[in-house]
mmCIF file of C-alpha atoms in Angstrom:
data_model
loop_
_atom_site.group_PDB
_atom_site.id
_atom_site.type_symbol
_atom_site.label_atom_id
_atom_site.label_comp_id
_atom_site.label_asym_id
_atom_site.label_seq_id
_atom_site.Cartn_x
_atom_site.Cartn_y
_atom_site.Cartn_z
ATOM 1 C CA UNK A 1 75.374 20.791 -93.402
ATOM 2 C CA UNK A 2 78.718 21.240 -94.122
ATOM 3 C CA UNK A 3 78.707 25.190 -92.238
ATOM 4 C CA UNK A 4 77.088 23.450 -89.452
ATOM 5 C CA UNK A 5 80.268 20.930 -89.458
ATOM 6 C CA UNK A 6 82.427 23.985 -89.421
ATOM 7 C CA UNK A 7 81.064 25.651 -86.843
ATOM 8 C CA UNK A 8 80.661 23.409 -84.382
ATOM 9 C CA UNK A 9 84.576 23.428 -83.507
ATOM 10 C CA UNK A 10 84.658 26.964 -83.407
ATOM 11 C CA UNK A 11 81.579 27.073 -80.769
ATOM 12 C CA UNK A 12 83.491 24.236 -78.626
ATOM 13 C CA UNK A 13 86.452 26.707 -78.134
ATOM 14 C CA UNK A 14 85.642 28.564 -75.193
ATOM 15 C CA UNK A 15 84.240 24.930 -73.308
ATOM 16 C CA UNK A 16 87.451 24.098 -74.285
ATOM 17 C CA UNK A 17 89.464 26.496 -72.744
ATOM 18 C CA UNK A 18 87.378 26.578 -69.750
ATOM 19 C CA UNK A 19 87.735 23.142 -69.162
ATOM 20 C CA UNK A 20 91.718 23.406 -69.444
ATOM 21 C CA UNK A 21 92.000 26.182 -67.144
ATOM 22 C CA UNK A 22 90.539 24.135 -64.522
ATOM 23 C CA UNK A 23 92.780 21.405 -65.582
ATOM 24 C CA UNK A 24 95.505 23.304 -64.936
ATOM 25 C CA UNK A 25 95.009 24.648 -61.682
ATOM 26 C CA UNK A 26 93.969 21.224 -60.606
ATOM 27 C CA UNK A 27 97.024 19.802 -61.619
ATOM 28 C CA UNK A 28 99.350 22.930 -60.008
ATOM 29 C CA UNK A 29 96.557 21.803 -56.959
ATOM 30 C CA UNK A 30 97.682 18.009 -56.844
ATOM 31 C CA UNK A 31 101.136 18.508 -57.022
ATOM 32 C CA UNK A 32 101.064 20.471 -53.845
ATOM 33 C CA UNK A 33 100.989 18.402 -50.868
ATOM 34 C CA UNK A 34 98.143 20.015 -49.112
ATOM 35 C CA UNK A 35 96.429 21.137 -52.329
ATOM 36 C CA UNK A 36 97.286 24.696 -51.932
ATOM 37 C CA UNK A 37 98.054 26.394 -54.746
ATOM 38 C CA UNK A 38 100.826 29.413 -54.225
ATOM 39 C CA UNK A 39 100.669 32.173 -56.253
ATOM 40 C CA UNK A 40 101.494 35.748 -57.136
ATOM 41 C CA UNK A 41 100.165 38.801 -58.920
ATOM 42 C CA UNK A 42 99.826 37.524 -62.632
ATOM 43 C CA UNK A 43 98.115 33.871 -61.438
ATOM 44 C CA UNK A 44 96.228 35.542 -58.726
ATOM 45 C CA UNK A 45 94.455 37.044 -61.703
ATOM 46 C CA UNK A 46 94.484 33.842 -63.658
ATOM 47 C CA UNK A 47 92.814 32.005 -61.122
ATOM 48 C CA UNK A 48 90.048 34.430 -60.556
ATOM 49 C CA UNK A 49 89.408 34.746 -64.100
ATOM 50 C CA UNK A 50 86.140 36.416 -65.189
ATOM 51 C CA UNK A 51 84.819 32.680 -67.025
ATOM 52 C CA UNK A 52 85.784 30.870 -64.102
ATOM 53 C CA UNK A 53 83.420 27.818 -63.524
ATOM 54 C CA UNK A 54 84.599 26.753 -60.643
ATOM 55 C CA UNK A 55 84.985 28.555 -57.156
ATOM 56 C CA UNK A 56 88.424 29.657 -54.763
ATOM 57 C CA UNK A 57 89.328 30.111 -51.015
ATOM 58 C CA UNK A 58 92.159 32.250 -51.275
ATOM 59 C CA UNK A 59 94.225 33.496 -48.279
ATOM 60 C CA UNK A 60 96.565 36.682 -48.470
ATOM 61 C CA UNK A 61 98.862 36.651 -45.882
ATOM 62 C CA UNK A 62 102.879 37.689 -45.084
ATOM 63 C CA UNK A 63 104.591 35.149 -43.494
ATOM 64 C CA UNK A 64 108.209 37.000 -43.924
ATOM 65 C CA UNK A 65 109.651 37.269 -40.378
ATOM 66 C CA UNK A 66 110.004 40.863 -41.053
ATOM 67 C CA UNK A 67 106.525 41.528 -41.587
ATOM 68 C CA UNK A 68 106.042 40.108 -37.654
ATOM 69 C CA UNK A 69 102.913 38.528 -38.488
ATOM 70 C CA UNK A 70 102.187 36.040 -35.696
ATOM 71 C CA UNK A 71 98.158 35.733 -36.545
ATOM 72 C CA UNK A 72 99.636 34.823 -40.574
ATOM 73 C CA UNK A 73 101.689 31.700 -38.588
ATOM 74 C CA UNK A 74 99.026 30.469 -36.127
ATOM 75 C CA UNK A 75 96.113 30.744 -39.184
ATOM 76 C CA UNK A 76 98.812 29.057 -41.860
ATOM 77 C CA UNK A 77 98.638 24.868 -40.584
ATOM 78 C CA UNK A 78 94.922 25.384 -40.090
ATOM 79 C CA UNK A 79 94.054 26.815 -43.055
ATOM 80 C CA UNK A 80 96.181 24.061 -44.936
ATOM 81 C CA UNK A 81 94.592 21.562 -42.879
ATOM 82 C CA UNK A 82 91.391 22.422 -44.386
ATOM 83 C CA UNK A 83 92.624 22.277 -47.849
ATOM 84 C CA UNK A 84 94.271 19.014 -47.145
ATOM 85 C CA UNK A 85 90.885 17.917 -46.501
ATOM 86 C CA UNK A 86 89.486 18.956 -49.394
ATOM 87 C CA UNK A 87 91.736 17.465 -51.315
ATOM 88 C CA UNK A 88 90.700 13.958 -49.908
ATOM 89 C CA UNK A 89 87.197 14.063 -52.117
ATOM 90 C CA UNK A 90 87.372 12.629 -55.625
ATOM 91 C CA UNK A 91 88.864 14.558 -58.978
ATOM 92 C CA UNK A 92 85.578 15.619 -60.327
ATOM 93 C CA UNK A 93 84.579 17.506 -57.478
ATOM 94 C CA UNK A 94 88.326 18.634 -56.329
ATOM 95 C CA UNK A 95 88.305 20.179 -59.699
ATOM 96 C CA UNK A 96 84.939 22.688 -59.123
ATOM 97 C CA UNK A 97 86.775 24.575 -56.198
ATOM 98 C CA UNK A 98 90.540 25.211 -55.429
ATOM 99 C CA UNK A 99 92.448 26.623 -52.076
ATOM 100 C CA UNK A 100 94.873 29.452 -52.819
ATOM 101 C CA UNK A 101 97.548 31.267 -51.005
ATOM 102 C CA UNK A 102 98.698 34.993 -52.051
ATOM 103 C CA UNK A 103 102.312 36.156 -49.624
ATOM 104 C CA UNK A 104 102.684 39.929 -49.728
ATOM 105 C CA UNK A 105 106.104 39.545 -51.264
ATOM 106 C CA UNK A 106 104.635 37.751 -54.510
ATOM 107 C CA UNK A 107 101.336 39.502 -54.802
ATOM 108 C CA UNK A 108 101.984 43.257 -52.996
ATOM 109 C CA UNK A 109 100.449 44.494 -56.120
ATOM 110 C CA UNK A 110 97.519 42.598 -55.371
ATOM 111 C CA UNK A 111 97.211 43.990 -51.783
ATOM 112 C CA UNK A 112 97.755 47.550 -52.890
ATOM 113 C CA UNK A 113 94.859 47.034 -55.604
ATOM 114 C CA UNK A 114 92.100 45.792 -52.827
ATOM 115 C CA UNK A 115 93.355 47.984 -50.495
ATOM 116 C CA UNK A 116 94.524 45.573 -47.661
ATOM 117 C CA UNK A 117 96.371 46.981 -44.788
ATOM 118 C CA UNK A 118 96.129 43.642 -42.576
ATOM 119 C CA UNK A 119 97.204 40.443 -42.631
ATOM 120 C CA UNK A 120 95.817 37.243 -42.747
ATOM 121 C CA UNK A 121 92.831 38.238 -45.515
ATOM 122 C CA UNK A 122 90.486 35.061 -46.579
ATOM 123 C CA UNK A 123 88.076 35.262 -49.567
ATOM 124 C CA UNK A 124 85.809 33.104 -50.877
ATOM 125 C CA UNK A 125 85.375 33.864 -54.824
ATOM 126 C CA UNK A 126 82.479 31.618 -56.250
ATOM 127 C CA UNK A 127 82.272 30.654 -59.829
ATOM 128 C CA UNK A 128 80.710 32.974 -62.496
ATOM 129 C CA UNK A 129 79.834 30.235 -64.849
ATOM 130 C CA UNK A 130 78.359 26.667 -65.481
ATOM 131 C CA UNK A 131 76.440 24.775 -62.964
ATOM 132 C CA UNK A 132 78.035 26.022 -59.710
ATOM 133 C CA UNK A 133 77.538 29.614 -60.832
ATOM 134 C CA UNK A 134 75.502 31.113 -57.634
ATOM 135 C CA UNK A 135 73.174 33.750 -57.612
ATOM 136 C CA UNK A 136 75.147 36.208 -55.553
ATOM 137 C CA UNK A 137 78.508 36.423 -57.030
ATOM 138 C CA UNK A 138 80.210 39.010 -54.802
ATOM 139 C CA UNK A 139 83.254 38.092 -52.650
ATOM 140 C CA UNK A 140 82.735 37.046 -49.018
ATOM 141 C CA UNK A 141 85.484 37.671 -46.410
ATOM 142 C CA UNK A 142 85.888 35.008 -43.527
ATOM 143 C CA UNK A 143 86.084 36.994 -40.586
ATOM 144 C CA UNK A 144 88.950 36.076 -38.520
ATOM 145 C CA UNK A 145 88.240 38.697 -35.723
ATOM 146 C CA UNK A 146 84.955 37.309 -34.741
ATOM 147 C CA UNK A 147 85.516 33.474 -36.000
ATOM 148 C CA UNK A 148 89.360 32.846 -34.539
ATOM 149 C CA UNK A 149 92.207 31.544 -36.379
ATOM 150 C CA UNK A 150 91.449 27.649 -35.527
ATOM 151 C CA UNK A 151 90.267 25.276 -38.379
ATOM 152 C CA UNK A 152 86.957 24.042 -37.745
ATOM 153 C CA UNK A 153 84.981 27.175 -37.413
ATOM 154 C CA UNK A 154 87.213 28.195 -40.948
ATOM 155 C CA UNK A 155 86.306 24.644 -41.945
ATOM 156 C CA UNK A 156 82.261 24.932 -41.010
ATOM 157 C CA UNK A 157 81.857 28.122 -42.814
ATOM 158 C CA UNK A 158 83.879 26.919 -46.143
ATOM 159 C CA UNK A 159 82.034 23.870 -46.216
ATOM 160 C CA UNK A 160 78.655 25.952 -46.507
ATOM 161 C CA UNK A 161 80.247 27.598 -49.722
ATOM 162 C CA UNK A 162 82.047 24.772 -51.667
ATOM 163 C CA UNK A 163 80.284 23.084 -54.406
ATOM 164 C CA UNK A 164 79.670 20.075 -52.017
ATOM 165 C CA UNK A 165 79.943 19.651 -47.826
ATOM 166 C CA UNK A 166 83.292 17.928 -46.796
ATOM 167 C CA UNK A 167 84.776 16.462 -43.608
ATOM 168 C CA UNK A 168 87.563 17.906 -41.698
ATOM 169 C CA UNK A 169 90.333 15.348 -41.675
ATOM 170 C CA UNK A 170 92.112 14.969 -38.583
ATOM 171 C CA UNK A 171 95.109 12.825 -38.740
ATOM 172 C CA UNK A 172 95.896 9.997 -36.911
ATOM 173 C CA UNK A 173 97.976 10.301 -33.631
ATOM 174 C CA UNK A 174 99.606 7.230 -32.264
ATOM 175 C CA UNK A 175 101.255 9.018 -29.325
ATOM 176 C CA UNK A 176 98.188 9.240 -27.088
ATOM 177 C CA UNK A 177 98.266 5.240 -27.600
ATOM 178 C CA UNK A 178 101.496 5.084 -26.792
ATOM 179 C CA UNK A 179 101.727 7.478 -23.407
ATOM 180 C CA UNK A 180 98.743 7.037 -22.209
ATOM 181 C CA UNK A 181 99.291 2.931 -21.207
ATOM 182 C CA UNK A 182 103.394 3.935 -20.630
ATOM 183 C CA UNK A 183 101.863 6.392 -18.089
ATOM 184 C CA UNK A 184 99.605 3.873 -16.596
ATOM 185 C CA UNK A 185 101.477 0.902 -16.609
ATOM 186 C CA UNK A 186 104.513 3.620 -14.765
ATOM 187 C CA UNK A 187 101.940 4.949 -12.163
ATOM 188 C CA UNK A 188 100.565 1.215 -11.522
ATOM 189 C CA UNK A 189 104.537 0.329 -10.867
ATOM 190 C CA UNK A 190 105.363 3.070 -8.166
ATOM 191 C CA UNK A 191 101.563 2.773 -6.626
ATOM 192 C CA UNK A 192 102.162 -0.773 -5.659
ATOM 193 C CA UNK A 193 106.356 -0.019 -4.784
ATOM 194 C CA UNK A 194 105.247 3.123 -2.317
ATOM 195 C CA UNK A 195 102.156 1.991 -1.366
ATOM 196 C CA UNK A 196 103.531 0.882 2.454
ATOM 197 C CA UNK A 197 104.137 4.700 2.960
ATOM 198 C CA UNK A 198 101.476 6.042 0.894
ATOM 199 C CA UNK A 199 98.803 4.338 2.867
ATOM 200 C CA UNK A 200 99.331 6.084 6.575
ATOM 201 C CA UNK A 201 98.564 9.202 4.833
ATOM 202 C CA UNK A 202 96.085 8.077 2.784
ATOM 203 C CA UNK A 203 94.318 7.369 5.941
ATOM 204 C CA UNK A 204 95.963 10.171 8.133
ATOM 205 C CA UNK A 205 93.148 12.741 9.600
ATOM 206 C CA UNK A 206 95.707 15.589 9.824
ATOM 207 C CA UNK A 207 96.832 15.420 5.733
ATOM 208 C CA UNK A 208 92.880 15.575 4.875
ATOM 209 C CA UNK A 209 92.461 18.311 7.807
ATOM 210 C CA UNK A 210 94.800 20.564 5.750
ATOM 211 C CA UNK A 211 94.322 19.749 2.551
ATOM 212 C CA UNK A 212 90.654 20.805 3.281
ATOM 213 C CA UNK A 213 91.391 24.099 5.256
ATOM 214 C CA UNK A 214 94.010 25.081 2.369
ATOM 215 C CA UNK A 215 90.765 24.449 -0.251
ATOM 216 C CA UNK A 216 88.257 26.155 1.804
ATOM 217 C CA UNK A 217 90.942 28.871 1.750
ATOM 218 C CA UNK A 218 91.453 29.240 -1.659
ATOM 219 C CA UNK A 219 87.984 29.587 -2.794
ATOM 220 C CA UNK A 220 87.034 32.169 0.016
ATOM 221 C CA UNK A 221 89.668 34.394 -1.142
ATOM 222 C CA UNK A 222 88.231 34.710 -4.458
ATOM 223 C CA UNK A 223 90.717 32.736 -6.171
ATOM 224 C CA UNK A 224 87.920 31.107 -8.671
ATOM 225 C CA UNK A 225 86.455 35.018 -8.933
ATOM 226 C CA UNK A 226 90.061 35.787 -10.172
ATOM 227 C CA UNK A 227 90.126 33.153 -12.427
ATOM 228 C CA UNK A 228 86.652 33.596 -14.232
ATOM 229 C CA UNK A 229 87.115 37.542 -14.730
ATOM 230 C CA UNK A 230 90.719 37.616 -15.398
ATOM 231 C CA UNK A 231 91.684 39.913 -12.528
ATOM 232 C CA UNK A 232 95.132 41.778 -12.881
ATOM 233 C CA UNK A 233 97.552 40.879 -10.072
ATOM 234 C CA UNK A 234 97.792 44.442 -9.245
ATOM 235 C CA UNK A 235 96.945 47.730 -10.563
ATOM 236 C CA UNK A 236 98.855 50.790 -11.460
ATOM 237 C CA UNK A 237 96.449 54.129 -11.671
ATOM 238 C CA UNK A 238 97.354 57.198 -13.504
ATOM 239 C CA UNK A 239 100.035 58.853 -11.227
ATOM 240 C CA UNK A 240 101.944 55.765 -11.826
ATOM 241 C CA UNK A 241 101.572 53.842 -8.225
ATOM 242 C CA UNK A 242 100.973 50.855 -7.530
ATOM 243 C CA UNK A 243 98.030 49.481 -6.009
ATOM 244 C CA UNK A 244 96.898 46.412 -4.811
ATOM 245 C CA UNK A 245 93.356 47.025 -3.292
ATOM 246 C CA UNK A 246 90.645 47.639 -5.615
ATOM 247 C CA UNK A 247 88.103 49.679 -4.549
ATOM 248 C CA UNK A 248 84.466 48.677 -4.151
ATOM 249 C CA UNK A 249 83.161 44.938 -2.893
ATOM 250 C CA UNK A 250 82.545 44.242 -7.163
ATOM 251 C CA UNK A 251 86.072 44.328 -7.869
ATOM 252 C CA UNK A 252 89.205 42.291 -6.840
ATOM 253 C CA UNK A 253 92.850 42.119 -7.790
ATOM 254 C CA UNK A 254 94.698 39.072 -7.243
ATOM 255 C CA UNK A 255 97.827 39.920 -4.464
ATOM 256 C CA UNK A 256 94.360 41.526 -2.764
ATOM 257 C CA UNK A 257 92.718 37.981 -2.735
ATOM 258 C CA UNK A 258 95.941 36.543 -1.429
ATOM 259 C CA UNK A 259 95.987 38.796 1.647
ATOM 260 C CA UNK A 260 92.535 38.006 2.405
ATOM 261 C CA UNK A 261 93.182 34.388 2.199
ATOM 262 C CA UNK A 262 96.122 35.005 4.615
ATOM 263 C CA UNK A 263 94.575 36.464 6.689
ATOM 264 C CA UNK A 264 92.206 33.923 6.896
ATOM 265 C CA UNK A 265 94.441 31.652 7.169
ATOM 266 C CA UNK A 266 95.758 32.637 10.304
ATOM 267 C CA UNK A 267 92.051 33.439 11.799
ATOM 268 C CA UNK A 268 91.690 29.844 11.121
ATOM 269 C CA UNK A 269 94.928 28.752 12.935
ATOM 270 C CA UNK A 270 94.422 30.903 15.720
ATOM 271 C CA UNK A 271 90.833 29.184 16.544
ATOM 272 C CA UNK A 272 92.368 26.062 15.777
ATOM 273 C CA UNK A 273 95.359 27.071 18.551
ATOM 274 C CA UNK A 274 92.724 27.676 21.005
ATOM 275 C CA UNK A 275 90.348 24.572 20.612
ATOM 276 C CA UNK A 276 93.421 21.853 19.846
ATOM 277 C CA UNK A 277 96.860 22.926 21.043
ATOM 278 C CA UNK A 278 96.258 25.047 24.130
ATOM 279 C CA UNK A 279 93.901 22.093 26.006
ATOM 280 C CA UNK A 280 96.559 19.685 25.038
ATOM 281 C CA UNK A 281 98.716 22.226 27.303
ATOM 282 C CA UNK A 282 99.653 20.665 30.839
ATOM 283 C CA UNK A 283 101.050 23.655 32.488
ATOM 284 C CA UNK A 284 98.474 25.712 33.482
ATOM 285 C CA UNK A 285 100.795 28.595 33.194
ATOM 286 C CA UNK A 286 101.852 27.924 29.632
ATOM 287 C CA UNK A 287 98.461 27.304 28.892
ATOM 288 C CA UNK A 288 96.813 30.056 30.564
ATOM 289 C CA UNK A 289 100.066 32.498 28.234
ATOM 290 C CA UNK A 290 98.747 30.574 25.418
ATOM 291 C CA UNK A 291 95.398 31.358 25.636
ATOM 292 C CA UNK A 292 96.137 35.355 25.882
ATOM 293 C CA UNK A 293 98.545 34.982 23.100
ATOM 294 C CA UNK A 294 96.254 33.864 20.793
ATOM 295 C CA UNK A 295 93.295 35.425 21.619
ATOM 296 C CA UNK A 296 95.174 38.809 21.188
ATOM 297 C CA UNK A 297 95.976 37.164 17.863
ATOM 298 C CA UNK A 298 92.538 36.486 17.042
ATOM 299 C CA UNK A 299 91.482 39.849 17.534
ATOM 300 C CA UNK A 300 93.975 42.056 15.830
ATOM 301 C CA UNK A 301 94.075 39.785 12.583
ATOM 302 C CA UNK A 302 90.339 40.170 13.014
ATOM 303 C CA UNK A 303 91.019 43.945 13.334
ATOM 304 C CA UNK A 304 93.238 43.725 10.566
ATOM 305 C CA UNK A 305 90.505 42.285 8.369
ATOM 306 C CA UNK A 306 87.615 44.693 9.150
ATOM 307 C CA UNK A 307 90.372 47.632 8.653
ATOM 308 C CA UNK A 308 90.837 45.904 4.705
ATOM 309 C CA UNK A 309 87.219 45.988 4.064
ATOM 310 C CA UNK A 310 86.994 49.662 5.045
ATOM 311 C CA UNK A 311 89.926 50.749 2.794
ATOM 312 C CA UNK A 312 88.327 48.588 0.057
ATOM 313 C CA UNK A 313 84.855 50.471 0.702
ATOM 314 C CA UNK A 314 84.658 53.460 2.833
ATOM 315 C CA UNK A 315 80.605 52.929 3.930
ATOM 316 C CA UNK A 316 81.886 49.386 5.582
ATOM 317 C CA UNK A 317 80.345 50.252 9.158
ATOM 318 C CA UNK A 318 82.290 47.768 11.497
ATOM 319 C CA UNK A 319 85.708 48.331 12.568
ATOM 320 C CA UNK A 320 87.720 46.666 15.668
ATOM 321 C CA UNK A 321 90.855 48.140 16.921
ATOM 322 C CA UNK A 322 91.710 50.130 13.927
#
């Protein structure tokens, strides 16, 4: 009886230095703001201690300005945003995982021993003991390539690995509640002051003519095509010129889609000329000049335009005057 009294404090060691190890990394974690813990080579290895029962997100990044790392900046806020979240559930479960950051200055060792030439790195290490111990207990990387550096697709995949699920905090931000009625009540204010002139071209035919002819133009130039693929504004091929026609009816560049909207543009006006302005001609000599003028007009912009599609495909069969 009395060995059994002995030995019972001597088997209680190692619980109890388990136990204070997590103790102390949750208190290093509370008296960070965000509940990151910063560290360097020696309590990088501390924390990922072989008896570990608990599990850690840690980040290695170099946020130095001479290291130039722009993705370590943009993935920095988000990744303490999650751990600021984390840090919102209560002290029993706070204490079975912990969020870490590792700068190269502190911890190049570190990088040098895992072999990291990039920068940001995230891990997940789980625990290797007690009851969050999981059955595969290799490191998984978050991959920031094919994820992104934003927080909730960081935040969904973490929350599949922590000991329990936890919601993404966003903070409260009064200035949409303040803007949004300033804006309104502002707008409401110079609607009713310039409403007298706003109103004849609200109702004016000729602002609603243009505005519709300067739409109609934009969209059959390709301007959306542009938009959805990305198209360069121009292109420069190997000898070093510059180009502004792509070749083949599958490709566009943007100054190309301009043209062809220009040109458009003045096919438009030109029919426009001839069915509005020229009737509304009294002269019949000015109108009969007007009618040659912009018929001639009509037919070399039209020329122009077949000429365009045969440089941008040399099978286009129809040609004009050029």
């Amino acid at each position: 009886m009395r060995f059994t009294t002995l030995l019972l404090p001597l088997l209680s060691l190692p619980l109890l230095a388990i136990a204070s190890s997590a103790e102390h990394w949750a208190t290093l974690a509370s008296k960070s703001k965000d509940g990151v813990i910063k560290l360097d080579s020696q309590s990088y290895d501390d924390l990922l201690s072989a008896d570990r029962d608990y599990s850690v997100s840690v980040v290695l990044t170099a946020l130095p300005a001479q290291f130039k790392c722009q993705p370590c900046h943009d993935f920095e806020p988000n990744f303490r945003a999650v751990a600021s979240s984390w840090r919102r559930m209560p002290e029993d479960v706070r204490k079975q995982h912990f969020f870490a950051s590792l700068d190269f200055p502190d911890g190049g060792a570190i990088y040098q021993r895992l072999g990291l030439q990039t920068a940001p790195t995230l891990q997940f290490h789980p625990a290797l003991s007690g009851p969050n111990k999981s059955n595969k207990l290799s490191v998984v990387t978050y991959d920031l390539n094919r994820k992104g550096l934003a927080a909730p697709p960081f935040h969904e995949w973490i929350s599949n690995l922590t000991p329990k699920p936890f919601e993404l905090h966003k903070p409260f931000n009064p200035v949409p509640f303040i803007v949004i009625p300033l804006v309104l009540v502002t707008l409401a204010g110079l609607t009713y002051a310039l409403w007298p002139y706003a109103l004849p071209l609200i109702q004016s035919r000729l602002v609603w003519g243009v505005a519709s002819i300067l739409l109609i133009l934009t969209f059959t130039s390709g301007h959306m095509w542009n938009r959805i693929k990305n198209a360069p504004y121009v292109a420069v091929s190997q000898n070093g010129q510059t180009s502004w026609i792509a070749g083949g009816f599958q490709q566009q560049l943007g100054l190309e889609s301009q043209v062809v909207g220009a040109i458009y543009g003045l096919l438009s006006f030109s029919i426009i000329a001839l069915t509005v302005f020229v009737p509304a001609q009294l002269n019949p000599a000015k109108q009969r000049i007007a009618v040659y003028l912009w018929l001639a007009m009509l037919v070399v912009v039209f020329s122009l335009l077949f000429k365009l599609f045969k440089v941008k495909n040399g099978g286009y069969p129809f040609s004009l005057l050029f």
